Coordinates of C-alpha atoms in Angstrom, one line a residue:
Chain A
V1426 CA 110.3 104.6 105.4
A1427 CA 108.0 107.3 104.2
Q1428 CA 108.5 109.2 107.2
A1429 CA 112.1 108.9 107.0
F1430 CA 112.0 110.2 103.5
A1431 CA 109.8 113.0 104.3
D1432 CA 112.2 114.1 106.9
F1433 CA 115.1 113.7 104.8
Y1434 CA 113.3 115.9 102.3
A1435 CA 112.3 118.4 104.7
A1436 CA 115.8 118.8 106.0
H1437 CA 117.5 119.0 102.6
F1438 CA 115.2 120.8 100.3
G1439 CA 115.7 124.4 101.2
A1440 CA 119.6 124.4 101.2
L1441 CA 119.5 122.3 97.7
T1442 CA 117.0 124.6 96.5
V1443 CA 119.4 127.7 97.3
Q1444 CA 122.2 126.1 95.5
L1445 CA 120.3 125.3 92.4
Y1446 CA 118.9 128.7 92.5
A1447 CA 122.6 130.0 92.4
F1448 CA 123.1 127.9 89.5
T1449 CA 120.1 128.6 87.4
G1450 CA 119.0 132.2 88.7
D1451 CA 115.6 131.1 88.8
M1452 CA 114.0 130.2 91.9
S1453 CA 110.9 128.4 90.5
E1454 CA 113.3 126.3 88.2
A1455 CA 115.4 125.8 91.0
Q1456 CA 112.5 124.3 93.0
D1457 CA 111.5 122.2 90.2
V1458 CA 114.6 120.6 89.7
V1459 CA 115.1 119.7 93.2
Q1460 CA 111.8 118.3 93.5
E1461 CA 112.6 116.3 90.4
A1462 CA 115.5 115.0 92.1
F1463 CA 113.6 113.9 95.3
C1464 CA 111.2 112.3 92.9
R1465 CA 113.8 110.3 91.5
A1466 CA 115.4 109.3 94.9
W1467 CA 112.2 108.2 96.3
P1468 CA 111.8 105.0 94.3
R1469 CA 115.2 103.9 95.4
W1470 CA 115.4 105.2 98.8
D1471 CA 116.3 102.0 100.3
R1472 CA 119.4 101.9 98.7
L1473 CA 120.1 105.4 98.9
V1474 CA 120.0 105.8 102.9
A1475 CA 122.7 103.0 102.9
Y1476 CA 125.1 105.8 101.2
D1477 CA 127.3 107.7 103.5
D1478 CA 125.9 110.9 101.8
P1479 CA 122.6 110.6 100.2
V1480 CA 122.2 114.3 99.8
A1481 CA 125.0 114.1 97.4
W1482 CA 123.2 111.8 95.4
V1483 CA 120.2 113.9 95.4
R1484 CA 122.2 117.1 94.7
R1485 CA 123.9 115.1 91.8
V1486 CA 120.6 114.3 90.2
A1487 CA 119.5 117.9 90.7
W1488 CA 122.4 119.1 88.9
N1489 CA 122.0 117.0 86.1
V1490 CA 118.5 117.9 85.6
A1491 CA 119.2 121.3 85.8
T1492 CA 122.1 121.1 83.1
S1493 CA 120.2 119.1 80.9
R1494 CA 117.3 121.6 81.0
W1495 CA 119.9 124.4 80.6
R1496 CA 121.1 122.7 77.4
R1497 CA 117.7 122.8 76.0
G1498 CA 117.6 126.4 76.3
R1499 CA 114.6 126.9 78.6
T1500 CA 116.8 128.4 81.5
A1501 CA 119.0 130.3 79.1
L1502 CA 116.1 132.4 78.0
N1503 CA 115.3 133.2 81.7
F1504 CA 119.0 134.4 82.1
L1505 CA 118.5 136.7 79.0
A1506 CA 115.4 138.2 80.4
R1507 CA 116.9 138.5 83.9
Q1508 CA 120.2 140.5 82.7
R1509 CA 118.2 143.5 81.7
P1510 CA 119.3 146.6 83.7
E1511 CA 116.4 147.0 85.6
V1512 CA 116.2 143.7 87.1
I1513 CA 119.9 144.4 88.4
E1514 CA 118.6 147.7 90.1
G1515 CA 115.6 145.9 91.7
P1516 CA 115.0 145.0 95.4
G1517 CA 117.4 142.4 97.0
P1518 CA 120.8 143.7 95.4
D1519 CA 123.1 141.2 97.1
R1520 CA 121.2 138.2 95.9
V1521 CA 120.5 139.9 92.4
A1522 CA 124.1 140.5 92.1
V1523 CA 125.3 137.0 93.0
T1524 CA 122.9 135.4 90.4
V1525 CA 123.7 137.6 87.7
A1526 CA 127.5 137.3 88.6
M1527 CA 126.9 133.4 88.3
A1528 CA 125.2 133.9 85.3
R1529 CA 128.4 135.1 83.7
L1530 CA 130.3 131.8 84.6
P1531 CA 130.6 129.1 82.4
V1532 CA 128.2 126.4 83.5
R1533 CA 131.1 124.0 85.1
H1534 CA 132.7 127.0 86.8
R1535 CA 129.2 127.9 88.3
R1536 CA 128.8 124.6 89.4
V1537 CA 132.0 124.3 91.3
V1538 CA 131.3 127.8 92.9
A1539 CA 128.1 126.6 94.3
L1540 CA 129.3 123.4 95.6
Y1541 CA 132.3 125.1 97.2
Y1542 CA 130.5 128.2 98.7
L1543 CA 127.1 126.9 99.1
A1544 CA 127.2 123.3 99.7
G1545 CA 130.2 123.5 101.8
L1546 CA 132.3 120.8 99.9
T1547 CA 136.0 120.7 99.9
T1548 CA 137.6 120.7 96.5
A1549 CA 138.5 116.8 96.6
E1550 CA 134.7 116.2 97.3
I1551 CA 133.9 118.5 94.4
A1552 CA 136.5 116.7 92.2
Q1553 CA 134.8 113.3 93.0
E1554 CA 131.3 114.6 92.6
C1555 CA 131.9 116.3 89.0
D1556 CA 134.4 113.6 87.9
V1557 CA 137.4 115.6 87.4
A1558 CA 140.6 116.0 88.9
E1559 CA 141.1 118.0 92.0
G1560 CA 143.7 120.5 90.1
T1561 CA 141.1 121.1 87.5
V1562 CA 138.5 122.1 90.4
R1563 CA 141.0 124.6 92.0
S1564 CA 141.7 126.0 88.6
W1565 CA 138.0 126.4 87.8
L1566 CA 137.4 128.1 91.2
H1567 CA 140.6 130.1 90.8
R1568 CA 139.4 131.7 87.5
A1569 CA 135.6 131.8 88.9
R1570 CA 136.8 133.8 91.9
A1571 CA 138.3 136.4 89.6
V1572 CA 135.3 136.6 87.4
L1573 CA 132.8 137.0 90.4
L1574 CA 135.0 139.7 92.2
A1575 CA 135.3 141.7 89.2
Q1576 CA 131.4 141.3 88.5
L1577 CA 130.7 142.2 91.9
A1578 CA 133.2 145.1 92.3
D1579 CA 131.8 146.4 89.0
R1580 CA 127.9 146.6 89.5
P1581 CA 127.5 149.8 87.7
E1582 CA 129.3 148.9 84.6
G1583 CA 127.7 145.6 84.7
V1584 CA 124.6 147.6 84.5
T1585 CA 125.5 149.6 81.3
Q1586 CA 126.7 146.4 79.6
Chain B
V1408 CA 146.7 128.8 98.0
N1409 CA 147.9 132.3 96.9
H1410 CA 147.1 135.2 98.4
F1411 CA 144.3 136.3 95.7
D1412 CA 142.6 133.0 96.3
D1413 CA 142.5 133.4 100.1
S1414 CA 141.4 137.1 100.2
A1415 CA 138.8 136.2 97.5
D1416 CA 137.5 133.3 99.4
E1417 CA 136.9 135.4 102.5
V1418 CA 134.9 138.1 100.4
L1419 CA 132.9 135.2 98.5
F1420 CA 132.1 133.3 101.7
V1421 CA 130.6 136.1 103.2
M1422 CA 128.8 136.9 100.0
F1423 CA 127.7 133.6 99.3
D1424 CA 126.4 133.4 103.1
E1425 CA 124.4 136.6 102.8
F1426 CA 123.0 135.0 99.5
R1427 CA 122.2 131.8 101.4
D1428 CA 120.6 133.9 104.5
E1429 CA 118.6 136.2 101.8
T1430 CA 117.2 133.2 99.8
L1431 CA 116.2 130.5 102.1
P1432 CA 113.4 132.4 103.6
T1433 CA 112.1 132.8 99.9
V1434 CA 112.2 129.1 99.1
P1435 CA 108.5 128.1 99.6
A1436 CA 108.6 125.3 102.3
P1437 CA 106.7 122.3 100.7
E1438 CA 104.0 121.6 103.2
A1439 CA 104.5 118.1 104.7
A1440 CA 101.3 116.6 103.5
S1441 CA 102.2 117.6 99.7
V1442 CA 105.4 115.8 99.7
P1443 CA 103.9 112.3 99.4
A1444 CA 101.6 113.3 97.5
T1445 CA 103.7 114.8 94.8
V1446 CA 106.1 111.9 95.2
R1447 CA 103.3 109.7 94.3
R1448 CA 102.3 111.7 91.5
R1449 CA 105.5 111.6 90.0
R1450 CA 106.1 108.2 90.7
R1451 CA 103.2 107.0 89.1
R1452 CA 104.6 108.4 85.8
T1453 CA 107.9 106.7 86.1
V1454 CA 106.2 103.4 87.5
L1455 CA 108.6 101.2 85.7
V1456 CA 111.7 103.0 87.1
A1457 CA 110.4 102.4 90.5
T1458 CA 109.4 98.8 90.1
S1459 CA 112.6 97.9 88.0
L1460 CA 114.9 99.5 90.7
A1461 CA 113.0 98.3 93.7
V1462 CA 112.9 94.7 92.6
V1463 CA 116.4 94.4 90.8
L1464 CA 118.4 96.2 93.4
L1465 CA 116.6 94.2 96.3
A1466 CA 116.2 90.9 94.8
G1467 CA 118.7 90.9 92.4
G1468 CA 117.6 87.7 90.8
G1469 CA 117.1 87.0 87.1
S1470 CA 120.8 87.7 85.9
Y1471 CA 122.1 86.0 82.9
A1472 CA 125.1 86.4 80.9
A1473 CA 124.2 88.7 77.9
T1474 CA 126.9 87.5 75.7
Q1475 CA 124.6 85.5 73.8
L1476 CA 122.4 88.2 73.4
S1477 CA 119.3 86.2 74.2
G1478 CA 116.0 87.7 73.8
A1479 CA 114.0 85.7 76.4
R1480 CA 110.7 85.2 77.8
P1481 CA 110.6 84.9 81.6
G1482 CA 111.7 82.1 83.8
P1483 CA 113.8 81.4 86.7
G1484 CA 117.4 82.7 86.0
G1485 CA 116.5 83.1 82.4
G1486 CA 115.6 79.6 81.9
P1487 CA 112.6 78.2 80.4
P1488 CA 109.2 79.9 80.9
V1489 CA 107.6 78.6 83.7
G1490 CA 103.8 79.1 83.7
G1491 CA 103.9 82.6 82.0
Q1492 CA 100.1 83.1 81.9
P1493 CA 98.9 86.0 83.7
G1494 CA 97.4 85.3 87.0
S1495 CA 99.5 82.0 87.8
G1496 CA 100.6 84.2 90.7
V1497 CA 104.2 83.0 90.5
P1498 CA 106.8 85.9 90.5
L1499 CA 108.6 85.3 87.4
G1500 CA 111.9 86.1 86.0
S1501 CA 113.8 85.5 89.2
P1502 CA 114.1 82.4 91.7
D1503 CA 114.7 84.5 94.6
A1504 CA 112.2 87.2 94.6
S1505 CA 112.1 87.9 98.1
P1506 CA 112.7 91.6 98.6
S1507 CA 114.9 90.9 101.7
I1508 CA 117.7 89.2 99.7
P1509 CA 120.5 91.7 99.1
P1510 CA 121.9 92.8 95.8
S1511 CA 123.7 90.1 93.9
P1512 CA 123.2 91.0 90.3
S1513 CA 126.3 89.1 89.0
T1514 CA 125.7 85.8 90.8
G1515 CA 124.0 84.4 87.9
T1516 CA 126.3 85.5 85.3
S1517 CA 126.7 82.2 83.4
D1518 CA 123.7 80.7 82.3
P1519 CA 124.3 79.9 78.6
G1520 CA 121.1 78.0 78.3
A1521 CA 119.2 81.3 78.8
A1522 CA 117.6 81.2 75.6
P1523 CA 114.4 79.2 75.8
P1524 CA 112.8 77.5 72.9
P1525 CA 110.3 79.5 71.3
Q1526 CA 106.9 78.0 72.5
G1527 CA 103.4 78.6 72.4
A1528 CA 102.0 82.1 72.9
P1529 CA 101.5 82.9 76.7
T1530 CA 98.3 84.3 75.7
T1531 CA 95.3 82.1 75.3
G1532 CA 93.5 81.5 72.0
T1533 CA 95.2 84.2 70.0
A1534 CA 96.4 83.7 66.3
I1535 CA 98.5 86.6 66.4
P1536 CA 102.1 86.0 65.6
R1537 CA 104.9 86.9 67.5
C1538 CA 106.9 90.1 66.3
H1539 CA 109.9 88.7 64.6
T1540 CA 113.2 90.7 64.5
G1541 CA 112.4 91.5 60.8
D1542 CA 109.0 92.9 61.9
L1543 CA 110.6 95.6 63.9
T1544 CA 112.5 98.7 64.0
I1545 CA 114.2 99.8 67.2
K1546 CA 114.9 103.4 68.6
Y1547 CA 115.3 104.9 71.8
G1548 CA 113.0 107.0 74.0
P1549 CA 113.3 110.2 75.5
S1550 CA 116.4 110.1 77.7
N1551 CA 116.0 110.1 81.3
G1552 CA 119.6 110.1 82.1
A1553 CA 120.7 111.3 85.5
A1554 CA 123.5 110.9 88.1
G1555 CA 125.7 108.4 86.7
T1556 CA 122.8 105.9 85.9
D1557 CA 121.4 106.0 82.4
Y1558 CA 117.7 105.0 81.9
E1559 CA 116.7 104.3 78.3
Y1560 CA 113.8 103.3 76.8
L1561 CA 114.0 100.8 73.9
G1562 CA 111.1 101.1 71.5
F1563 CA 110.3 98.1 69.3
T1564 CA 108.1 99.5 66.5
N1565 CA 106.1 97.1 64.2
K1566 CA 107.1 98.0 60.7
S1567 CA 105.1 95.1 59.2
T1568 CA 102.0 95.1 57.7
H1569 CA 100.2 92.8 60.1
T1570 CA 99.5 93.0 64.0
C1571 CA 102.1 91.0 66.1
R1572 CA 102.6 90.5 69.5
M1573 CA 105.4 90.8 71.9
Y1574 CA 105.8 89.0 75.5
G1575 CA 108.9 89.1 77.9
F1576 CA 112.4 90.8 78.1
P1577 CA 114.9 91.9 75.3
G1578 CA 118.5 90.6 75.4
M1579 CA 121.2 93.0 74.5
A1580 CA 124.9 93.8 74.4
P1581 CA 126.9 96.9 73.3
V1582 CA 129.0 96.0 70.2
D1583 CA 132.3 98.1 69.1
A1584 CA 132.5 99.3 65.7
R1585 CA 133.4 96.1 64.1
G1586 CA 130.3 94.5 65.6
K1587 CA 132.0 92.5 68.5
Q1588 CA 130.1 92.0 71.4
I1589 CA 131.5 93.9 74.7
P1590 CA 130.6 91.4 77.7
V1591 CA 128.1 92.7 80.2
T1592 CA 125.5 91.1 82.3
V1593 CA 121.9 91.5 81.7
A1594 CA 119.7 91.4 84.8
R1595 CA 115.7 91.4 84.5
T1596 CA 113.3 93.0 86.8
N1597 CA 111.0 91.0 88.6
D1598 CA 108.0 92.9 86.6
Q1599 CA 105.6 90.5 85.4
P1600 CA 105.7 90.5 81.5
K1601 CA 102.3 91.0 79.9
T1602 CA 101.5 90.4 76.0
V1603 CA 102.1 93.6 74.0
T1604 CA 100.2 93.5 70.8
L1605 CA 101.6 95.9 68.2
A1606 CA 99.3 96.9 65.4
P1607 CA 101.4 98.1 62.3
G1608 CA 103.5 101.3 63.3
Q1609 CA 102.9 100.9 66.8
T1610 CA 105.6 100.5 69.3
G1611 CA 106.3 98.6 72.6
W1612 CA 108.7 99.8 75.3
A1613 CA 111.3 98.3 77.4
L1614 CA 113.0 100.3 80.4
V1615 CA 116.5 99.6 80.5
R1616 CA 119.2 101.2 82.8
W1617 CA 122.8 100.8 83.2
A1618 CA 125.6 102.7 85.1
V1619 CA 127.4 105.5 83.0
A1620 CA 129.7 107.0 85.5
P1621 CA 132.5 105.3 87.0
G1622 CA 133.5 105.3 90.5
T1623 CA 130.7 107.6 91.9
Y1624 CA 130.4 105.2 94.6
S1625 CA 133.3 103.0 94.9
G1626 CA 132.7 100.3 92.1
P1627 CA 134.6 99.0 89.4
A1628 CA 135.5 101.1 86.5
C1629 CA 133.6 101.0 83.0
Q1630 CA 133.7 98.5 80.3
P1631 CA 135.2 99.6 77.0
G1632 CA 132.6 101.8 75.2
G1633 CA 130.5 100.5 72.6
S1634 CA 129.4 102.1 69.5
A1635 CA 126.0 100.7 69.3
L1636 CA 123.7 98.4 71.2
A1637 CA 122.7 95.2 69.7
V1638 CA 119.3 94.1 71.0
T1639 CA 117.5 91.0 70.8
P1640 CA 113.4 90.9 70.6
P1641 CA 112.0 88.4 73.0
D1642 CA 112.5 84.9 71.8
E1643 CA 114.3 85.9 68.7
T1644 CA 117.7 84.8 67.7
T1645 CA 118.6 87.9 65.5
Q1646 CA 119.7 91.3 66.5
L1647 CA 118.4 94.9 65.7
T1648 CA 121.1 97.5 66.0
L1649 CA 120.8 100.6 67.9
P1650 CA 123.5 103.2 66.9
G1651 CA 124.9 105.5 69.6
V1652 CA 127.7 105.1 72.2
V1653 CA 126.7 102.8 75.0
R1654 CA 129.5 102.6 78.1
V1655 CA 128.3 100.4 80.8
C1656 CA 130.0 101.1 84.1
G1657 CA 129.8 100.0 87.6
S1658 CA 129.2 96.4 88.0
G1659 CA 128.6 95.9 84.2
T1660 CA 125.2 95.2 84.4
I1661 CA 122.3 96.2 82.3
T1662 CA 119.1 96.1 83.8
T1663 CA 115.9 95.5 81.6
A1664 CA 112.3 95.6 82.5
P1665 CA 109.9 93.6 80.2
I1666 CA 108.3 95.1 77.2
T1667 CA 105.1 97.1 77.7
D1668 CA 102.8 99.1 75.8
Q1669 CA 103.4 102.1 78.5
S1670 CA 104.9 105.0 76.7
P1671 CA 108.0 106.4 78.2
P1672 CA 107.6 109.8 80.0
P1673 CA 109.0 112.9 78.1
G1674 CA 112.6 113.3 78.8
A1675 CA 113.7 115.2 81.9

């Protein structure tokens, strides 16, 4: 059982961390949140393995943890620091650009974007995971796309903002 | 489905693919050996969560109807206490303690005789009185809610001027704004209760959990939301009221661990 859980952990830790990194913009925060989610999965692993998609459970937990930390302002402060121009001009332009653009999205839009583009969920699956109507998911995605594209097409202006 | 979304999708999928490819190698891979160690460490911190879930979900015993809000000491199916003294070696709180029994949290939903008569103290040779409802105030601990399941710690603080003791499981039910109970099933974990001695000002804790999100994994919808939780201390017949919305989803079950002296972990 422990081995199965360790395999599950090893198989999904990286991908989930990337998704949460897109959400939080902070790698160590993302790792911490995903770690926490797996820790919560372990005591109920016997039950989780019976689910169609145990990863979805872990991802939901990770998101809830990240969101509640967000609400408490810890991550918000990190974001403010990261939005300074010199960070945007630093190495790894794509990666930084994505997290900066994501940071400008409302939290729920950001989650939908990460689930759609990084976790590879369909809009129907996202609707289920976020407990909203599928039409709402499409609408959030539509608005988020517009914001993301404008951000990414407009990087220099983003710097001076 | 419009043109903007399609072309934006192409651009963004490419961009996020690059983002993933660029980011993934920078995720420090947890060493295999560190995984169980980490889990174990964190698990110890939340040992109540672990034991209550493992036991409740697998054994599923110890359910009783909560409509009478009984706070109770342990016994099969919520019945009278059976040898509650520590060291008896009998798993209390459930007649079917085998972990191989599938979840059946609602099989014991009617057990109107759940409240045992208050009897002698489970500890030996103590003159410390039981904590009565009037001796206590109640509060929530730091919230641990996650993923459609809410964990809450109920803190019972001794507000009296004398030391008192608590032993067993609280009873509880959500109540609406007019004080009317919303029927739920209260299940108990198989955790062995221990006598908790509370000096004035000290707090004992019970971990409770219920589903707060509907339909996450094909389950029944939610009960009507209560505006407060009415809680009966063990062996008491009157309630403490804990304000705050309580909405029980899923199978309509609140699971409670016995009261312990273990403080809840800080909220996540």
